[in-house]
Coordinates of N, CA, C and O and ligand atoms in Angstrom, one line a residue:
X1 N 0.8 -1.2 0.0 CA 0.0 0.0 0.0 C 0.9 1.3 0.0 O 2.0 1.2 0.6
X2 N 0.5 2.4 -0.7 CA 1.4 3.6 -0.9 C 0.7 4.8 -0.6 O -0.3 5.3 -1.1
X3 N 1.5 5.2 0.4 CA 0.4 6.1 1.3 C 1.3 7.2 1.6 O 2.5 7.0 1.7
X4 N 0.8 8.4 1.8 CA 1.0 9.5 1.6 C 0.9 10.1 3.1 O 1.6 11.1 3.2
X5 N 0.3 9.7 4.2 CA 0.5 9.5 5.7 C 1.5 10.0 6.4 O 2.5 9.3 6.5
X6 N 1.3 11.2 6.9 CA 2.5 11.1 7.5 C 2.6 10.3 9.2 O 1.5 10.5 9.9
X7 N 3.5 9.7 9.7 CA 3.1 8.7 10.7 C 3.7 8.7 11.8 O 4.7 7.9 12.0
X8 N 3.5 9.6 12.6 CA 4.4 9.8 14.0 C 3.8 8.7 15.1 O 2.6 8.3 15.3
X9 N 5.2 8.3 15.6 CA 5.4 7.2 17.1 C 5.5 7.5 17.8 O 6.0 8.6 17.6
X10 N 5.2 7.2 19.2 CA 6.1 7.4 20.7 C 6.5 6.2 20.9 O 6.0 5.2 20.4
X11 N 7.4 6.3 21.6 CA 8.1 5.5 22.0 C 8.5 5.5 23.8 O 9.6 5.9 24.4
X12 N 7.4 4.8 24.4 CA 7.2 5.2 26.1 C 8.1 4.2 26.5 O 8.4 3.3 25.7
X13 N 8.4 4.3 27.5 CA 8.8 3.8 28.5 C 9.8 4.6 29.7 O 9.5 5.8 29.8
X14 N 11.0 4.0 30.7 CA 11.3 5.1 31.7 C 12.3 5.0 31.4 O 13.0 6.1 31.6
X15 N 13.0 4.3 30.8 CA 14.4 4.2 30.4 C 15.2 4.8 31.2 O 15.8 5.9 30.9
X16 N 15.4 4.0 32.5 CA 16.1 4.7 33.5 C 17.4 3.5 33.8 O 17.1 2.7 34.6
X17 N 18.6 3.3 33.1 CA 18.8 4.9 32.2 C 18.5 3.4 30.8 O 18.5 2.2 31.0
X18 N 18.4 4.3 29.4 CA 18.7 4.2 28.8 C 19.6 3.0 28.3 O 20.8 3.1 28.6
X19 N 19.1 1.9 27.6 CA 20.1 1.0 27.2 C 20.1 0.8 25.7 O 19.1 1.0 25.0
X20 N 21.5 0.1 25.2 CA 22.1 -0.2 24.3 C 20.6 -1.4 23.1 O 20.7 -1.6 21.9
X21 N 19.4 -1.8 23.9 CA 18.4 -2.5 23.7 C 18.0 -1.6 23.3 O 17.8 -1.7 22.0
X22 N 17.6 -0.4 23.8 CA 16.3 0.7 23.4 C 16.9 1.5 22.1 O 16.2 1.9 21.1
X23 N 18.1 1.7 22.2 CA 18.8 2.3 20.9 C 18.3 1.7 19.8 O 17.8 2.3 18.9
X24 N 18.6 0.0 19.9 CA 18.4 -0.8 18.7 C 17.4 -0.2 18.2 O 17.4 0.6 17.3
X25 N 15.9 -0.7 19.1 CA 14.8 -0.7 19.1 C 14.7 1.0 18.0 O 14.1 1.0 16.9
X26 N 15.2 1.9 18.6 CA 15.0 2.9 18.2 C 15.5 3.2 16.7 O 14.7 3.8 15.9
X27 N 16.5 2.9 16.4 CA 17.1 3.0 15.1 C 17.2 2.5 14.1 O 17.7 2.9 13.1
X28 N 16.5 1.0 14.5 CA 15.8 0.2 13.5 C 14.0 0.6 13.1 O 13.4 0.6 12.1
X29 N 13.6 0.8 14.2 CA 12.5 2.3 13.7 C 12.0 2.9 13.1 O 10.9 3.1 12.8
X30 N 13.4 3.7 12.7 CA 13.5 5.1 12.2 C 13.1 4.9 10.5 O 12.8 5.9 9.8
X31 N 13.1 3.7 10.1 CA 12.6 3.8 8.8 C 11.0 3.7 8.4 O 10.5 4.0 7.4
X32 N 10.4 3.0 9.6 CA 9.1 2.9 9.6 C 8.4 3.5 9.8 O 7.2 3.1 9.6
X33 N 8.6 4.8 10.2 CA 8.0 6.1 10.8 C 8.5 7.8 10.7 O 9.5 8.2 11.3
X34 N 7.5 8.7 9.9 CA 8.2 9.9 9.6 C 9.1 10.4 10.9 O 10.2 10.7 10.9
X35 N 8.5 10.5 11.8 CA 8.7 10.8 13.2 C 8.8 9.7 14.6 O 8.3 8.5 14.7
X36 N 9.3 10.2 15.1 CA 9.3 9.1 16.6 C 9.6 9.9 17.5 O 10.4 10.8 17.1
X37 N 8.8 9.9 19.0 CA 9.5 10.4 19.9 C 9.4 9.5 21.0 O 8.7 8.5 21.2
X38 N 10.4 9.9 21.7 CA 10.9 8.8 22.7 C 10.4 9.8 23.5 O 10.8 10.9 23.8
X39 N 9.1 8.9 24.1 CA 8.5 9.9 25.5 C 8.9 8.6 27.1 O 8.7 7.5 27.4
X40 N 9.7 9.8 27.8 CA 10.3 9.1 28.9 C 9.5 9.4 30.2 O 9.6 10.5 30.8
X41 N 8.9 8.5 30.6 CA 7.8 8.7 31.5 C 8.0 9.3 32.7 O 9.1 8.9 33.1
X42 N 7.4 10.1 33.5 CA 8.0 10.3 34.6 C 6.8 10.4 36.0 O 6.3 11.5 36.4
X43 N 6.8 9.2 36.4 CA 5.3 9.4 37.6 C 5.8 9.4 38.7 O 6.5 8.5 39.0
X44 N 5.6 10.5 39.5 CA 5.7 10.8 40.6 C 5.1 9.7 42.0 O 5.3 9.7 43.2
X45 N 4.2 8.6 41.2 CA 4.6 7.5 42.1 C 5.4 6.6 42.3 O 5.5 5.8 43.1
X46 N 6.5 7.0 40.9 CA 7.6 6.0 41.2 C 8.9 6.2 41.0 O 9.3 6.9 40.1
X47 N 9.8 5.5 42.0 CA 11.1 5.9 42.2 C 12.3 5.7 41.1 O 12.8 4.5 41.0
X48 N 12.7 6.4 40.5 CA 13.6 6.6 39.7 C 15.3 6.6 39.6 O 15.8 7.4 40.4
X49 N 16.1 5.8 39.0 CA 17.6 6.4 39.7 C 17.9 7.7 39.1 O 18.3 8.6 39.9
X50 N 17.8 7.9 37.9 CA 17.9 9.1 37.3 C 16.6 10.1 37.3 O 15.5 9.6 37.2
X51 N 16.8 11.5 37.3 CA 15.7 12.4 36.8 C 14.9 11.8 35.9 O 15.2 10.7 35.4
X52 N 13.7 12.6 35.6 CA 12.9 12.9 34.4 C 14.2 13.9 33.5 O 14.2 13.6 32.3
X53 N 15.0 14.8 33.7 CA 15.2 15.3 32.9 C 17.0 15.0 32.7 O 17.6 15.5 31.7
X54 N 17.7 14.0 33.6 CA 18.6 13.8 33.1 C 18.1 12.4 31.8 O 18.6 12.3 30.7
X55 N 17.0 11.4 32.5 CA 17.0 10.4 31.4 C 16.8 11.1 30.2 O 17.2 10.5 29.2
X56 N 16.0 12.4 29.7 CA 15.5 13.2 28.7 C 17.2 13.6 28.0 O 17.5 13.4 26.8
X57 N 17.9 14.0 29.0 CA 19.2 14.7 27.9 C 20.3 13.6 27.7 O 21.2 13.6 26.9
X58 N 20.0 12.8 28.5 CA 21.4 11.2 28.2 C 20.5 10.7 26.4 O 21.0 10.4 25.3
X59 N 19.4 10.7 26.8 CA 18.6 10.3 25.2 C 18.8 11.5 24.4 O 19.7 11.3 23.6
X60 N 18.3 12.3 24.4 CA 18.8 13.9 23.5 C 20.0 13.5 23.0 O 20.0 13.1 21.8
X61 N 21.2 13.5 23.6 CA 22.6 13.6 23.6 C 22.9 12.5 23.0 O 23.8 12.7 22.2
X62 N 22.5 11.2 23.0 CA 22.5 10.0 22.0 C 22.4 9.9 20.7 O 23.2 9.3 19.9
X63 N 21.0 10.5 20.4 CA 20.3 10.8 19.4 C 20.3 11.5 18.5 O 19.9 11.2 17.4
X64 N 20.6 13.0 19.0 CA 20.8 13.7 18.3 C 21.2 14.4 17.1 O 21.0 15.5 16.5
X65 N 22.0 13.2 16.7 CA 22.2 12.9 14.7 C 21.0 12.5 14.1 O 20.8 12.6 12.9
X66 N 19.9 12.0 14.9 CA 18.9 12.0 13.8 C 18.1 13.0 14.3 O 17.9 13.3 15.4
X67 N 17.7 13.7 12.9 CA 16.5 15.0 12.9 C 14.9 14.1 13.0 O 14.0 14.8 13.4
X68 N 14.7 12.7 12.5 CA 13.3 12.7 13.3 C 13.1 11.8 14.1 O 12.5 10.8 13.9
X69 N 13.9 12.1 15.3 CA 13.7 11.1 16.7 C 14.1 12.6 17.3 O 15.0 13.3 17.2
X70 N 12.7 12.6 18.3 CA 12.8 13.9 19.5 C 12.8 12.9 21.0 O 13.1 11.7 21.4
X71 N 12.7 13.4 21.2 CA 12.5 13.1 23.0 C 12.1 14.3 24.2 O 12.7 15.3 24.6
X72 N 10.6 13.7 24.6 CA 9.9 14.5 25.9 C 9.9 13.9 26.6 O 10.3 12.7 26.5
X73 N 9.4 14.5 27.9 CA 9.0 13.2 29.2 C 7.5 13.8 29.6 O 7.0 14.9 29.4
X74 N 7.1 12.8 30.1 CA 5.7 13.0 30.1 C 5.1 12.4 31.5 O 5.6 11.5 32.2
X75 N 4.4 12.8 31.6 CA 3.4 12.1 33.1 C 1.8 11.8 32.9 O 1.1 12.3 32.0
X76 N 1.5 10.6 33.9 CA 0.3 10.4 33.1 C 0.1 9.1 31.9 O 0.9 8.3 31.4
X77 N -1.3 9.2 31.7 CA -1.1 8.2 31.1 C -0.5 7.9 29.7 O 0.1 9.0 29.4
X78 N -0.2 6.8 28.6 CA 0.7 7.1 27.9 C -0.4 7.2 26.5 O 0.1 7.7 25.5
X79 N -1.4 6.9 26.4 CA -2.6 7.5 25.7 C -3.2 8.6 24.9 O -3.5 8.9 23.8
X80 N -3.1 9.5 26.9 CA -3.1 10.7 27.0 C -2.0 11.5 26.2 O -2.4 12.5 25.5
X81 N -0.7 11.1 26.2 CA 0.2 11.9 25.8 C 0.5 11.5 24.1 O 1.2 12.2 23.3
X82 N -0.2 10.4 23.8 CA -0.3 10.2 22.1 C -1.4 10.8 21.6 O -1.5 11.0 20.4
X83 N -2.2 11.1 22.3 CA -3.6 11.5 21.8 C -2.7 13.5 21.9 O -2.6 14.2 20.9
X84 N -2.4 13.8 22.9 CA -2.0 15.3 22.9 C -0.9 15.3 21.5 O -0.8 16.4 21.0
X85 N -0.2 14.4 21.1 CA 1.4 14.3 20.3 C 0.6 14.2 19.1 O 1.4 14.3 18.1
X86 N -0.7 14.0 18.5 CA -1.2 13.4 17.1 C -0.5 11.9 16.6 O -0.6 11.5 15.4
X87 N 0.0 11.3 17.6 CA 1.0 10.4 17.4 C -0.2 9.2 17.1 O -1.0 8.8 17.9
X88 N -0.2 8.8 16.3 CA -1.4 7.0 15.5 C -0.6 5.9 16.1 O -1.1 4.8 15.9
X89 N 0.4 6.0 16.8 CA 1.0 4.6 17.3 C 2.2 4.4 18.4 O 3.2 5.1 18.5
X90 N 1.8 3.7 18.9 CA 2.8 3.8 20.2 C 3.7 2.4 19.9 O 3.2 1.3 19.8
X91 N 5.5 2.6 19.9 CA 5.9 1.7 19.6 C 6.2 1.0 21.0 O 6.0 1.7 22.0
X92 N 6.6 -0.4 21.1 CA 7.3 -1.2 21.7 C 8.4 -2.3 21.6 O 8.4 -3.0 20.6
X93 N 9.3 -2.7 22.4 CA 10.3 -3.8 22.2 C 9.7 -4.7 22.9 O 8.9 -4.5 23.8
X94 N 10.2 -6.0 22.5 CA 9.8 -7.3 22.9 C 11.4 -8.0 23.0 O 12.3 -7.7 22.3
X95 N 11.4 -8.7 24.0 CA 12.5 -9.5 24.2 C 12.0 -11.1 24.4 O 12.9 -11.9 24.3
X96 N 11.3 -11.4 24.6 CA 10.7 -12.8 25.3 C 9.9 -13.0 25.1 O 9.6 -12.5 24.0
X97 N 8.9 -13.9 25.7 CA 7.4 -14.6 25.8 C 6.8 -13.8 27.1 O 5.5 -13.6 27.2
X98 N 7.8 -13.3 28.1 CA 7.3 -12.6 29.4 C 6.8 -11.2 29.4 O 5.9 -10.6 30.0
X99 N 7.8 -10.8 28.2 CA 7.5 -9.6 27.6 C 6.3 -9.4 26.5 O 5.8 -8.3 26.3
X100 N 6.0 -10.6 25.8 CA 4.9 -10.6 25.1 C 3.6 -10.5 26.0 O 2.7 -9.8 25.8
X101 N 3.6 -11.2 26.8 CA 2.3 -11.6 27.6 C 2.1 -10.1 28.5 O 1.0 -9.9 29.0
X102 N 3.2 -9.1 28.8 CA 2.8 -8.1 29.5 C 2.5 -7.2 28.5 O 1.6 -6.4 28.7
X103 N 3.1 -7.2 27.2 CA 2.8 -6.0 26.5 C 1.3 -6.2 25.6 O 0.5 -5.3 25.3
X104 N 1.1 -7.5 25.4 CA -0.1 -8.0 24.8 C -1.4 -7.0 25.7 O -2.2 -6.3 25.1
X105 N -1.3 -7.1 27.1 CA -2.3 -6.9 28.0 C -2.6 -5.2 27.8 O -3.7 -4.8 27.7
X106 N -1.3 -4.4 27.8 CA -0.7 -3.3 27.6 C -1.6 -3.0 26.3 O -2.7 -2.5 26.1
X107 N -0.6 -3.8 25.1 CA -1.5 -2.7 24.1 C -3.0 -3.0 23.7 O -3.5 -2.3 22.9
X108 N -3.8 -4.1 24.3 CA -5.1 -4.2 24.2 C -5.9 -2.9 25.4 O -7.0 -2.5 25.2
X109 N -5.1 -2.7 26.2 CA -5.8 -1.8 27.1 C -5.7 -0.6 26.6 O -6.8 0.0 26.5
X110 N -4.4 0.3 26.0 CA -4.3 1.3 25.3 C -4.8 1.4 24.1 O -4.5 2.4 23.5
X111 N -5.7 0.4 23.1 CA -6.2 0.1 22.1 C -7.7 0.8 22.5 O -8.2 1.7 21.8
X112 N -8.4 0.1 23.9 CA -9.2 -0.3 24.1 C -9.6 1.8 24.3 O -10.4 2.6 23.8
X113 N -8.2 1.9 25.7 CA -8.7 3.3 26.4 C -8.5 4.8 25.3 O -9.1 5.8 25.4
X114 N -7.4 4.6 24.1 CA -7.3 5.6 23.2 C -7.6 5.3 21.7 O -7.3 6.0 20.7
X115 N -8.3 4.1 21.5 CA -8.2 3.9 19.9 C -6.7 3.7 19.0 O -6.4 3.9 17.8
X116 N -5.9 3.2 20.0 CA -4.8 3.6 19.1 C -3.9 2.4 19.1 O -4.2 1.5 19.9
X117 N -2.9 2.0 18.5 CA -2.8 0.6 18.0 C -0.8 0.7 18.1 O 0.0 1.5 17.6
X118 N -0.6 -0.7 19.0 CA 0.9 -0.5 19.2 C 1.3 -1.5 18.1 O 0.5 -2.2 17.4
X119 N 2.9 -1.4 18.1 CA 3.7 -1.8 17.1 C 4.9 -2.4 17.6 O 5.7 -1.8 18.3
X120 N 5.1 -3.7 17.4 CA 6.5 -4.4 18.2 C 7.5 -4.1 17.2 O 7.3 -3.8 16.0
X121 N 8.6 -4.1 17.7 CA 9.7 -4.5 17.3 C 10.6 -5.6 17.9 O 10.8 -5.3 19.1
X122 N 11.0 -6.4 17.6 CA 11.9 -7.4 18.0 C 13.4 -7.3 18.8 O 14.1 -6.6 18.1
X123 N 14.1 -7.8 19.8 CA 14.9 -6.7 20.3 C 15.8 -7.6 19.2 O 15.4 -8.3 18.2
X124 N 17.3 -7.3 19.5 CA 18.0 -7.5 18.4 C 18.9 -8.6 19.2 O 19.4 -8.2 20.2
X125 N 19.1 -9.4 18.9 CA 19.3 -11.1 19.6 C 20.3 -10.7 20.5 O 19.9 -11.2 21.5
X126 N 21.5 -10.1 20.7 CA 22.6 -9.4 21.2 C 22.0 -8.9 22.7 O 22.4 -9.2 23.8
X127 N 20.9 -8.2 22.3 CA 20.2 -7.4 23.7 C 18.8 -8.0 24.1 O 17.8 -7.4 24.5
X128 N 18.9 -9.4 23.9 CA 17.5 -10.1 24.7 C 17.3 -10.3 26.4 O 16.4 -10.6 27.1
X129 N 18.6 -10.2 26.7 CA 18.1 -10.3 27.7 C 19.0 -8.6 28.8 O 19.5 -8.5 30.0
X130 N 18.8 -7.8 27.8 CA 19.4 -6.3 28.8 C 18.0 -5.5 28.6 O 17.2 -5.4 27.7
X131 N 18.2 -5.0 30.3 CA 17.0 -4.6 30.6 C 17.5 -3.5 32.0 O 18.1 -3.9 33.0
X132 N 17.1 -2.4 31.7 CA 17.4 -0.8 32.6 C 17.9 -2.0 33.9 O 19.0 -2.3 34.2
X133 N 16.4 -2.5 34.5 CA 16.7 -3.2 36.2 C 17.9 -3.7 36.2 O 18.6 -3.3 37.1
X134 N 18.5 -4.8 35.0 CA 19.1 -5.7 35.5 C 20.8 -4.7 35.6 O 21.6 -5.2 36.4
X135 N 21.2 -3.8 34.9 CA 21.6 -2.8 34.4 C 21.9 -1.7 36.0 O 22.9 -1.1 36.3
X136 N 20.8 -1.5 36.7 CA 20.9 -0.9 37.6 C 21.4 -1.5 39.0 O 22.0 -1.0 39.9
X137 N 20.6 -3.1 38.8 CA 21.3 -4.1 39.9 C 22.8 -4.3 40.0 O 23.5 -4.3 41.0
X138 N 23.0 -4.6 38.7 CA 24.7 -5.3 38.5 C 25.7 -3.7 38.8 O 26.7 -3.7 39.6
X139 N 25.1 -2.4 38.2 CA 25.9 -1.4 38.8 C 25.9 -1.3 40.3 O 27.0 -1.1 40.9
X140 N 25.1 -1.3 40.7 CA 25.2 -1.6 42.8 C 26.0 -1.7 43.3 O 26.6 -1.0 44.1
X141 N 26.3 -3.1 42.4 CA 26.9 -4.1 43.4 C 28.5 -4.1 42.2 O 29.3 -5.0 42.0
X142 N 28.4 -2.7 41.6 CA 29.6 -3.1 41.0 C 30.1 -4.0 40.1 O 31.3 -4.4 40.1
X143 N 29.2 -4.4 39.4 CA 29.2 -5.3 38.4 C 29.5 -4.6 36.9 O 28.9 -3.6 36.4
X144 N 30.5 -5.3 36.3 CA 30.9 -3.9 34.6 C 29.6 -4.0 33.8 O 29.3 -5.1 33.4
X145 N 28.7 -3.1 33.5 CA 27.5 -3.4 32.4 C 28.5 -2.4 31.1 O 27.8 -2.1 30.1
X146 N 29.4 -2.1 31.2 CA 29.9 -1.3 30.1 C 29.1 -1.7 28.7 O 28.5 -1.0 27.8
X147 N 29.4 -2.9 28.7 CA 28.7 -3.2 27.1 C 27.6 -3.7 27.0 O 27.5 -4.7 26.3
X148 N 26.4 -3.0 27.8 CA 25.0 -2.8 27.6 C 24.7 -1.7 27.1 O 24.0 -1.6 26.2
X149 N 25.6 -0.1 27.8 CA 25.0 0.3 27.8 C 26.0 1.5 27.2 O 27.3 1.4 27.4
X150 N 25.2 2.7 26.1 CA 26.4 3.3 25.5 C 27.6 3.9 26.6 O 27.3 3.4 27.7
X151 N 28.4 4.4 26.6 CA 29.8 4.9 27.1 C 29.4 5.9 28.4 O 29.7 6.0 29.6
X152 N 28.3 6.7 27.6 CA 28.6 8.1 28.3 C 27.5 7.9 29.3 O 27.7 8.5 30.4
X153 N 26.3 7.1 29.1 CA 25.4 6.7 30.2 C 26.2 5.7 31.1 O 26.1 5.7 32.3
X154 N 27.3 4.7 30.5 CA 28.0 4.3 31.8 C 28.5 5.3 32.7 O 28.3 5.2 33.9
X155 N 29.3 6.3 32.2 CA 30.0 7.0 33.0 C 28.9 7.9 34.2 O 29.1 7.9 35.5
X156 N 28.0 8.5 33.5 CA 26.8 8.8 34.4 C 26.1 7.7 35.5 O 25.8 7.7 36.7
X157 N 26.0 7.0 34.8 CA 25.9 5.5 36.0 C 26.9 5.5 37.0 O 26.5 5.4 38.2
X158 N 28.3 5.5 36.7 CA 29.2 5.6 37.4 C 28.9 6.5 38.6 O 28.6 6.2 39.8
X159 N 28.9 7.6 38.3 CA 28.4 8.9 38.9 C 27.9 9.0 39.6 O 28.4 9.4 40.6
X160 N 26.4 8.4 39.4 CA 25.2 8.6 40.2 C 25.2 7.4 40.9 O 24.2 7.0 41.4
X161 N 25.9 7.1 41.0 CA 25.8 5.4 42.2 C 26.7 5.6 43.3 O 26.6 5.3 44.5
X162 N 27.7 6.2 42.7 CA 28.7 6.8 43.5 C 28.2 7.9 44.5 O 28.5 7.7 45.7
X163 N 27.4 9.1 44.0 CA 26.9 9.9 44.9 C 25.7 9.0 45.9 O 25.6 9.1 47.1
X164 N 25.0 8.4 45.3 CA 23.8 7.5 46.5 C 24.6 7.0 47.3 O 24.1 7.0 48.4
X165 N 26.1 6.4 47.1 CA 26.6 5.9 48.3 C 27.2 7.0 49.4 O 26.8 7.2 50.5
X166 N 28.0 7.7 48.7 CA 28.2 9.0 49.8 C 26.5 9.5 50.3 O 26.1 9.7 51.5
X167 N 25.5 9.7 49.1 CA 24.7 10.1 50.5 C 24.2 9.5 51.2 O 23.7 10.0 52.1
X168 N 24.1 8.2 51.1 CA 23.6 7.3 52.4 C 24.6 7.3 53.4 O 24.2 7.4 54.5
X169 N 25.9 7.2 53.2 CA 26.7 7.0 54.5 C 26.4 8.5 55.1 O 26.3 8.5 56.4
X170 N 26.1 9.7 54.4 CA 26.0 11.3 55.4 C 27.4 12.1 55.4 O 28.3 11.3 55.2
X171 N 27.7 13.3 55.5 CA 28.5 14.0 55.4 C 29.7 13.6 56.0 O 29.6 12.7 56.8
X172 N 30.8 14.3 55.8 CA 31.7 13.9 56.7 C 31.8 14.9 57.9 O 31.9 16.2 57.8
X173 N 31.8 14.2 59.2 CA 31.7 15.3 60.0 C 33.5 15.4 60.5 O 33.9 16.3 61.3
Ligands
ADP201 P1 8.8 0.4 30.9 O1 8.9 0.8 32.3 O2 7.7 1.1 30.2 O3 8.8 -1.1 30.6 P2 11.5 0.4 29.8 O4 12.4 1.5 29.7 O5 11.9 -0.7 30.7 O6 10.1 1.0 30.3 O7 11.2 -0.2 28.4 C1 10.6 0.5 27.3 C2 10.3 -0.4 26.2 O8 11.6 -0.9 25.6 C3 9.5 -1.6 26.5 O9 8.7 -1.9 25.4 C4 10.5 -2.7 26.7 O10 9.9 -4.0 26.4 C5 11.5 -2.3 25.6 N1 12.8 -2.8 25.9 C6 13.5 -2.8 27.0 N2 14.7 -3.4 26.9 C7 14.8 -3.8 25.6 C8 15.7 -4.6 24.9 N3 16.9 -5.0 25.4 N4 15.4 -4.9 23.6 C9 14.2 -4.6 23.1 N5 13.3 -3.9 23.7 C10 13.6 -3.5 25.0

């Protein structure tokens, strides 16, 4: 079919932070759709390692060579913010059968609550099983995720793990 459509995505999730999976996901994309935005969620019921607005510029700062992949953050539901974006499709990655069975439920519910129809992508066999959590666990405890995740969100990882330990131990008196 040859269509004349112009066809903007989001692309939700918290991407806290950002992995070497979601990139795939994202840049294999980019041909399928005039536009994409990578909307990075941010609910104030849930706890986060990074900002809403550093995961916004570690993605910015990635991406930035392509002119149609933006990135917002958003609160609320993720419907709501495709329905405000004119956006006809909300993308997602799939890694598994665990991931199918949650996202299945997912996009029949946002089908059901916005009319609007999600789109898999396949993760890319290399990153089936990298995932922000596992990524934020293995950093903890000091574990190398270097080659999950691009360079410069490791080094920020580095960073911010480092400061949660000074601030839990408390100043030095
Ligand atoms: P959420 O909290 O919405 O699950 P995530 O940041 O964990 O947010 O994931 C956003 C989307 O990216 C989801 O569709 C998830 O399945 C997908 N995703 C996460 N990691 C990968 C990966 N390694 N390969 C492909 N897709 C992935």
């Amino acid at each position: 079919m040859i269509t004349n459509k112009y066809v903007r995505a989001i692309f939700p999730g918290s991407f806290d932070p950002i992995t070497n999976g979601h990139i795939d996901v994202i840049r294999r994309s980019i041909n399928m759709f005039d536009e994409l935005i990578v909307a990075v969620g941010d609910n104030p019921q849930k706890e986060y390692l990074f900002t809403g607005e550093e995961r916004v510029e570690m993605i910015h700062q990635l991406l930035k060579d392509q002119p149609d992949v933006k990135v917002e953050k958003f609160t609320g539901l993720t419907v709501d913010f495709a329905k405000a974006k004119k956006a006809q499709v909300i993308l997602r990655g799939l890694r598994n059968l665990t991931d199918v069975q949650y996202e299945f439920q997912l996009a029949l519910t946002n089908r059901l609550l916005g009319g609007i129809e999600t789109v898999f992508i396949m993760t890319g066999e290399q990153y089936g099983f990298t995932s922000s959590t596992l990524i934020r666990e293995i950093g903890r405890y000091g574990g190398d995720v270097s080659g999950l995740i691009p360079p410069a969100v490791y080094k920020k990882l580095k960073g911010k793990l480092k400061d949660k330990k000074l601030a839990r131990k408390g100043p030095k008196t």
